[in-house]
PDB file of C-alpha atoms in Angstrom:
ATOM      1  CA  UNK A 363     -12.256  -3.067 -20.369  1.00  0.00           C
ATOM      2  CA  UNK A 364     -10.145  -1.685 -17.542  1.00  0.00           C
ATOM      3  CA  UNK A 365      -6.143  -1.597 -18.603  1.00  0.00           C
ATOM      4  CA  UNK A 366      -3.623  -2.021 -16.041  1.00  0.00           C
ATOM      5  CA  UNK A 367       0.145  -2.228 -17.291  1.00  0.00           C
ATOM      6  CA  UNK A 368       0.081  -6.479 -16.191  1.00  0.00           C
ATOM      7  CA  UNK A 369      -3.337  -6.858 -16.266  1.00  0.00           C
ATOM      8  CA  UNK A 370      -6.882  -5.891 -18.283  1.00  0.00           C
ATOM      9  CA  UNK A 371     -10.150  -6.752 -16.754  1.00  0.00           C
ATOM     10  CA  UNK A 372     -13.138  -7.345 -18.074  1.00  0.00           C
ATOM     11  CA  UNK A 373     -16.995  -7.616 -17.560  1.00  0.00           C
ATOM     12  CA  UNK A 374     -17.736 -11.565 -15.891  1.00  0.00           C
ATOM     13  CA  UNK A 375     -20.175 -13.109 -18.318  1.00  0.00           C
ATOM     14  CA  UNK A 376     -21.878 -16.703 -18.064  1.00  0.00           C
ATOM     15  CA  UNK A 377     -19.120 -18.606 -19.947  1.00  0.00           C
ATOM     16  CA  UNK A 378     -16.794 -17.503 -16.674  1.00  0.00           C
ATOM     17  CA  UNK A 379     -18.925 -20.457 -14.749  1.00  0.00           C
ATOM     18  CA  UNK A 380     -15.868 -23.061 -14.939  1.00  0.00           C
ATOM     19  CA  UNK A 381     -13.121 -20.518 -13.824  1.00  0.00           C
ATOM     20  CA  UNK A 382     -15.241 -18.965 -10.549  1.00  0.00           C
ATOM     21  CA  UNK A 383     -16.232 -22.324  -9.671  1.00  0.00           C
ATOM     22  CA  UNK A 384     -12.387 -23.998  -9.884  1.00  0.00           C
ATOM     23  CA  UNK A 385     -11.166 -20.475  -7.591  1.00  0.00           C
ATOM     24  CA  UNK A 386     -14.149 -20.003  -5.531  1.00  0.00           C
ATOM     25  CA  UNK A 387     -13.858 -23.908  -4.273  1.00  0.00           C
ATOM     26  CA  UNK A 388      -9.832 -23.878  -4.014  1.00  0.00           C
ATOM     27  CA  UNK A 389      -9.026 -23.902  -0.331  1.00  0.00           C
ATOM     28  CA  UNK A 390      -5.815 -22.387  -0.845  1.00  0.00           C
ATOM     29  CA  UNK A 391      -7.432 -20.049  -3.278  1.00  0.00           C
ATOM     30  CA  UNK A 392     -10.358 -19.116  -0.387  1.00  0.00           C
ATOM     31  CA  UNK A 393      -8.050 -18.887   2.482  1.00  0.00           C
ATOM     32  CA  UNK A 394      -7.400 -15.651   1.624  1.00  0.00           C
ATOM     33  CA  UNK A 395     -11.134 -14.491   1.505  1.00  0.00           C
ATOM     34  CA  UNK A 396     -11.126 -16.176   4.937  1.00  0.00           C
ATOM     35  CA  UNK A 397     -13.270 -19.187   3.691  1.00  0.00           C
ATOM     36  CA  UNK A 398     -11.082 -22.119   2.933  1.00  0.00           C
ATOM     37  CA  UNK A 399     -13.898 -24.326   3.630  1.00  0.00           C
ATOM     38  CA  UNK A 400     -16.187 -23.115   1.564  1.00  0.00           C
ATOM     39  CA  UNK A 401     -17.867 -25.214  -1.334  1.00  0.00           C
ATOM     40  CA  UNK A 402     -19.857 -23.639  -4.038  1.00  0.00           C
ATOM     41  CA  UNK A 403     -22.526 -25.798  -6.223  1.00  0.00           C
ATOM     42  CA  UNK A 404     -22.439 -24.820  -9.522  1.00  0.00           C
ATOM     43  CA  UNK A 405     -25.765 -23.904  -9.342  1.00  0.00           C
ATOM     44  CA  UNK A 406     -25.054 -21.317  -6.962  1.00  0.00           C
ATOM     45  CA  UNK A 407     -21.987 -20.220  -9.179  1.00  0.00           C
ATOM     46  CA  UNK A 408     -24.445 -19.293 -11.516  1.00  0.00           C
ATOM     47  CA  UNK A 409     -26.652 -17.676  -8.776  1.00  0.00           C
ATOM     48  CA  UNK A 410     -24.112 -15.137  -8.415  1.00  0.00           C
ATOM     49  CA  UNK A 411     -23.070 -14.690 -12.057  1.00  0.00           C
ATOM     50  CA  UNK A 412     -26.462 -13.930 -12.706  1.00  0.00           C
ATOM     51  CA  UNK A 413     -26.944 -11.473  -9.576  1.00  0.00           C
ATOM     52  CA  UNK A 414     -23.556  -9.917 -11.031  1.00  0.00           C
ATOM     53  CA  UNK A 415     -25.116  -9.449 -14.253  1.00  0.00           C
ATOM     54  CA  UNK A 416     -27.730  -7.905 -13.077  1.00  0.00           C
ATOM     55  CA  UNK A 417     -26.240  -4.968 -10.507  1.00  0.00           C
ATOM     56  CA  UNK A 418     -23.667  -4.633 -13.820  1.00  0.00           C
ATOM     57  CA  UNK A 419     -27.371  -4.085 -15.596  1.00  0.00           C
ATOM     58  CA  UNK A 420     -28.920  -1.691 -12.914  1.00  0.00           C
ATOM     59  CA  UNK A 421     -25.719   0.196 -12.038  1.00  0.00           C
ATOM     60  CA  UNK A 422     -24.218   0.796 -14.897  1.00  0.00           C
ATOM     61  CA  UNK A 423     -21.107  -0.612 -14.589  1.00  0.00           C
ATOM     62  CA  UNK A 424     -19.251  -4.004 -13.697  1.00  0.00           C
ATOM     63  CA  UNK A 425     -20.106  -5.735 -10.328  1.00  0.00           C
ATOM     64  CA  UNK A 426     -17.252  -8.584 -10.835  1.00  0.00           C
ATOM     65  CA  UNK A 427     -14.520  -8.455 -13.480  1.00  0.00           C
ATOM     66  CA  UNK A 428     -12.191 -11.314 -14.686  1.00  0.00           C
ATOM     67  CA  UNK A 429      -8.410 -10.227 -14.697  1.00  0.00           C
ATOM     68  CA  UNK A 430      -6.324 -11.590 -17.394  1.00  0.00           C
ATOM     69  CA  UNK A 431      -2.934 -11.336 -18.265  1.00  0.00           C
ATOM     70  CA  UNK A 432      -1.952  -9.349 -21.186  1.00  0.00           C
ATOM     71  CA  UNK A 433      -2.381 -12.386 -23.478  1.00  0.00           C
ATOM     72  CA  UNK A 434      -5.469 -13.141 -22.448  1.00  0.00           C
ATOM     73  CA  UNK A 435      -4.841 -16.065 -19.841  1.00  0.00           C
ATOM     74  CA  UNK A 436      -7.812 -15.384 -17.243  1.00  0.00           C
ATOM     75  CA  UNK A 437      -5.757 -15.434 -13.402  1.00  0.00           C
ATOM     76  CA  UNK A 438      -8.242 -13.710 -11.092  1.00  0.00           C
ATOM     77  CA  UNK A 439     -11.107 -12.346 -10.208  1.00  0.00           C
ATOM     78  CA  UNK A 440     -12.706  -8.574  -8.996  1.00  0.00           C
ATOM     79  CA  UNK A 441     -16.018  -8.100  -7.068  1.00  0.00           C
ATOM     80  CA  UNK A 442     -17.621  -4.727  -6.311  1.00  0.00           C
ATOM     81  CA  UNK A 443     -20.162  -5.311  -3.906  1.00  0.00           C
ATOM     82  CA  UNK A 444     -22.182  -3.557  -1.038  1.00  0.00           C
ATOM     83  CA  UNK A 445     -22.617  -0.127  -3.082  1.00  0.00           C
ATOM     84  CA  UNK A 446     -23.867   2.512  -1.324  1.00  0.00           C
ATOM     85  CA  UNK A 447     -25.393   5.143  -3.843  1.00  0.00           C
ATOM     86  CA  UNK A 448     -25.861   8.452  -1.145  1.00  0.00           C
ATOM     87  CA  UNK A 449     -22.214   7.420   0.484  1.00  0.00           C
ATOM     88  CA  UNK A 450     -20.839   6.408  -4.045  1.00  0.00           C
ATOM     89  CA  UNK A 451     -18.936   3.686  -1.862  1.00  0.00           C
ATOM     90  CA  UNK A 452     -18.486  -0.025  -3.027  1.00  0.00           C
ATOM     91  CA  UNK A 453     -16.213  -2.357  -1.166  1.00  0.00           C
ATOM     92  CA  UNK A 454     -13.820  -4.470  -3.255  1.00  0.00           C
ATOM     93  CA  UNK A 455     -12.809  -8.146  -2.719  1.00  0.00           C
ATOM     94  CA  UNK A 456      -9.723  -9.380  -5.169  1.00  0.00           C
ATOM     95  CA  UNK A 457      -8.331 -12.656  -5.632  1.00  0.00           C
ATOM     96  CA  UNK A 458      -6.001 -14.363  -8.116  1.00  0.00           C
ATOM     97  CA  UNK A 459      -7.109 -17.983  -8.543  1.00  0.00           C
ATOM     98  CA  UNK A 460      -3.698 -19.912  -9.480  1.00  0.00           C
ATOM     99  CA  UNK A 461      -1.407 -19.655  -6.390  1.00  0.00           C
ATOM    100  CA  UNK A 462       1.306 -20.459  -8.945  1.00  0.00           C
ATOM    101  CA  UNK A 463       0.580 -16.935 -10.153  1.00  0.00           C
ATOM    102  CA  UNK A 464       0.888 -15.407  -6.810  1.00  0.00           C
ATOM    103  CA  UNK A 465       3.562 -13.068  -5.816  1.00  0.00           C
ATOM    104  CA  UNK A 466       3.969 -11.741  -9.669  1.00  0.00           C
ATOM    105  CA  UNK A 467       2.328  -8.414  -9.108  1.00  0.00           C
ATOM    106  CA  UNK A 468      -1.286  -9.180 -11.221  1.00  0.00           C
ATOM    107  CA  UNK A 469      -3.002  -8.642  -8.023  1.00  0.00           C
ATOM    108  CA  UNK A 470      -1.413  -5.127  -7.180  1.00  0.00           C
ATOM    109  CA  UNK A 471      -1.802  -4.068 -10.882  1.00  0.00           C
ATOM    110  CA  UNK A 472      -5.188  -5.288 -11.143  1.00  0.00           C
ATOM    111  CA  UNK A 473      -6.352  -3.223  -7.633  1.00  0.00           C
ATOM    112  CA  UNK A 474      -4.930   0.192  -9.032  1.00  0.00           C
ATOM    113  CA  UNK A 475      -6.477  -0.062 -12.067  1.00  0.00           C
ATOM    114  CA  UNK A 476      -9.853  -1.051 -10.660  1.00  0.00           C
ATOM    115  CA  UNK A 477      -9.444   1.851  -8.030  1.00  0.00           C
ATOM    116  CA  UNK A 478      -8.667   4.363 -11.106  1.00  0.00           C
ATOM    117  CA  UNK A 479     -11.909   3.285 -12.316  1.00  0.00           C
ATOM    118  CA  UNK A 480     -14.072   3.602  -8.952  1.00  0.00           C
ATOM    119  CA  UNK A 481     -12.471   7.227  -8.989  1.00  0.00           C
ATOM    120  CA  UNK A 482     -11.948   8.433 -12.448  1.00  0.00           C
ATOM    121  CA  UNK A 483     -14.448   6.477 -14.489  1.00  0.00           C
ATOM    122  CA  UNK A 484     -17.703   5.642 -11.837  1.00  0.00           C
ATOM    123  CA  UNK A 485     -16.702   8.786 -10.060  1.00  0.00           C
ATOM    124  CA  UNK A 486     -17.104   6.695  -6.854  1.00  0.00           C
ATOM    125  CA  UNK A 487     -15.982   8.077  -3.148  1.00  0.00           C
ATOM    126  CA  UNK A 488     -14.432   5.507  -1.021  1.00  0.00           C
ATOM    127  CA  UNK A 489     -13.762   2.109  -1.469  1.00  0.00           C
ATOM    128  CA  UNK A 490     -12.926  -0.308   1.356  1.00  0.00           C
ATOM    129  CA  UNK A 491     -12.006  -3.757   1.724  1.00  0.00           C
ATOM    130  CA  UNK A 492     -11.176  -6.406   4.214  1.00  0.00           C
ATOM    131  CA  UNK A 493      -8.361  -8.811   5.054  1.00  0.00           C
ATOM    132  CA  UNK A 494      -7.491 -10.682   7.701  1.00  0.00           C
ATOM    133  CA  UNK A 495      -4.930  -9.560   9.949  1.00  0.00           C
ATOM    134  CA  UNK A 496      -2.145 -11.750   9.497  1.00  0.00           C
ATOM    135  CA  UNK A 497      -2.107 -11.218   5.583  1.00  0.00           C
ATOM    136  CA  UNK A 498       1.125  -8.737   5.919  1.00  0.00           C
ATOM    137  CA  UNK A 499       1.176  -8.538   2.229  1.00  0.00           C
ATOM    138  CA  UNK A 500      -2.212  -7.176   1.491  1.00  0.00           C
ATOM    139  CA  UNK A 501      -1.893  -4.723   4.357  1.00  0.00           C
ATOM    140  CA  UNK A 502       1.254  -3.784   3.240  1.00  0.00           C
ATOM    141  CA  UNK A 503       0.402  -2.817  -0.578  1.00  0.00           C
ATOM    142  CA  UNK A 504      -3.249  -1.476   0.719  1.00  0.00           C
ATOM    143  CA  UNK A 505      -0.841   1.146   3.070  1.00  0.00           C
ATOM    144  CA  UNK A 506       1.343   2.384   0.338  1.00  0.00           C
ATOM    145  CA  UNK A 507      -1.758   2.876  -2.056  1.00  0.00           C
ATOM    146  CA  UNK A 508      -3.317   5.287   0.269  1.00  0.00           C
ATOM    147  CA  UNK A 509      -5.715   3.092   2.370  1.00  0.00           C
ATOM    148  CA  UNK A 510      -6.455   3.948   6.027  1.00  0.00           C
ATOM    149  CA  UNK A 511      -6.873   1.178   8.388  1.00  0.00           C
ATOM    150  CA  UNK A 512     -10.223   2.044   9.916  1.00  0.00           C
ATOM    151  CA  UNK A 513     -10.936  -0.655  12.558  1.00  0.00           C
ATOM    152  CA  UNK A 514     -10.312  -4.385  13.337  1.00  0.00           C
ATOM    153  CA  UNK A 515     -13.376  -7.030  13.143  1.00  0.00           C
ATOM    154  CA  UNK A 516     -12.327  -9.282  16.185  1.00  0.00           C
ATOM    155  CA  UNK A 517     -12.269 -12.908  15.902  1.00  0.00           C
ATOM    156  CA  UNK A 518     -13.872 -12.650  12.843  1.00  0.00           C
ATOM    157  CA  UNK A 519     -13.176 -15.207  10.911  1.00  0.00           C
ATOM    158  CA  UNK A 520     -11.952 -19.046  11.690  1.00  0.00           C
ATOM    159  CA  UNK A 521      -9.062 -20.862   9.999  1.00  0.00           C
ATOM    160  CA  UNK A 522      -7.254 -23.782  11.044  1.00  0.00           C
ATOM    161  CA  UNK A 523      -9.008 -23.802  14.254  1.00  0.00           C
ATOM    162  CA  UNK A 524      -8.534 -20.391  15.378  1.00  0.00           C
ATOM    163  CA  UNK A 525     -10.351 -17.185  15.117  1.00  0.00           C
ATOM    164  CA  UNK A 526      -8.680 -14.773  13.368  1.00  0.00           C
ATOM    165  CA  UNK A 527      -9.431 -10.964  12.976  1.00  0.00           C
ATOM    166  CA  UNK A 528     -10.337  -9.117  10.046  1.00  0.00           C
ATOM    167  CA  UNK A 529      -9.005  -5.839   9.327  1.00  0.00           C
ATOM    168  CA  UNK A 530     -11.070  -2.571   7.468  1.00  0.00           C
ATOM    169  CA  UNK A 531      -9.199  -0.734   5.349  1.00  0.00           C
ATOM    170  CA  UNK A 532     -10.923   2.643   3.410  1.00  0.00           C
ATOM    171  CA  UNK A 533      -9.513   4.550   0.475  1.00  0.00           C
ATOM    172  CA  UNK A 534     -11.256   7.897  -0.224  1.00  0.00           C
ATOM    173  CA  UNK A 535     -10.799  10.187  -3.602  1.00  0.00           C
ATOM    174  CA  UNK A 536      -7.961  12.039  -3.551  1.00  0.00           C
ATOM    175  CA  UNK A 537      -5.872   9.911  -1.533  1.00  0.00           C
ATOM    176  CA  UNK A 538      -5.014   7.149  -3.738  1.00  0.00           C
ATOM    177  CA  UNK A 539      -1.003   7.328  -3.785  1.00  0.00           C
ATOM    178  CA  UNK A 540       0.047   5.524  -7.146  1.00  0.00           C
ATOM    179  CA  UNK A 541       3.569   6.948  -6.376  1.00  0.00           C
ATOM    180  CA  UNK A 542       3.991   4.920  -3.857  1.00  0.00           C
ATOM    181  CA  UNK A 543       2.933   1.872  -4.895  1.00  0.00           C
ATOM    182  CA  UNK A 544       5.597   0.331  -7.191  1.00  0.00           C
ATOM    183  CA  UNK A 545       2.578   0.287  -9.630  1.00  0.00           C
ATOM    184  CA  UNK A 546       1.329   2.276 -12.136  1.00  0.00           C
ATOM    185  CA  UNK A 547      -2.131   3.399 -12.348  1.00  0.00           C
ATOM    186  CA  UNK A 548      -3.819   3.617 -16.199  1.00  0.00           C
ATOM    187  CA  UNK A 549      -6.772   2.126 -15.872  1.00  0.00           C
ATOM    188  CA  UNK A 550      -8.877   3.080 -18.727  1.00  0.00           C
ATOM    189  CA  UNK A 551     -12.652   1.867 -19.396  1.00  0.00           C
ATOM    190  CA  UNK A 552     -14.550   1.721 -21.728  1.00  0.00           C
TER     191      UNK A 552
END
């Protein structure tokens, strides 16, 4: 369990199948991922549960973790993917599936306490992520937690019939800036 001071997040497991497949086919929900189009079967939910599973199996730690609020309510959803064991890098994608939940902070206090863990507990490297360019918000909270933009994927994505570009952003150990954040970083696992 990873604690934030909003937020704890834990392991995926297979009875997560209804909640990934209600976010990961919600339009709004995908927009921000850059796929509001995309459908998922539920057999292909389950695909990647069970691919999750496993690199949580072979790595030794969680490759997608459910938030929840303090009282349990599950509201989002982390995935670690694209791990690079030489570089200890793992890119992080972060979304919280009920836009009525939006704009309360679980998604800020969520991504510190998952970055304490790459750091502190999986003694990762770097950690990067992507968002498209005209999410202000994410670029903005990704800046005042440390993250470097490192380079703009052009036309990248399409949404409501235009291309739109996708930005890179990279965090590396030691520059992680909680005090800037307007969040507080205690991310504990165990």
């Amino acid at each position: 369990m990873i604690r934030g001071d909003l937020t704890n997040l834990r392991a995926i497991d297979r009875g997560d199948d209804n909640l990934l497949f209600a976010w990961l086919n919600d339009p709004a929900v995908m927009a921000g991922w850059g796929v509001p189009d995309q459908t998922l079967s539920r057999t292909e939910i389950q695909r990647r549960m069970e691919r999750y599973l496993e690199e949580e199996r072979s790595l030794g730690r969680p490759a997608a973790l459910i938030i929840e609020t303090l009282d349990g309510e599950p509201v989002g959803l982390v995935i670690l993917s694209q791990y690079a064991t030489p570089a200890a890098s793992t890119e992080v994608s972060i979304l919280i599936g009920d836009p009525s939940r939006w704009g309360q902070g679980l998604g800020s206090d969520a991504l510190g306490a998952v970055l304490d863990a790459c750091f502190d507990a999986w003694n990762l490297h770097r950690v990067w992520l992507r968002a498209e360019a005209d999410n202000t918000r994410a670029g903005r909270l990704y800046a005042r937690l440390g993250f470097t933009h490192e380079g703009t994927l052009r036309d990248a994505t399409y949404r409501d019939g235009e291309y739109v570009d996708v930005l890179v952003y990279g965090l590396l150990r030691g520059n992680l800036n909680p005090a800037d954040a307007d969040i507080h970083l205690p991310g504990t696992y165990h």
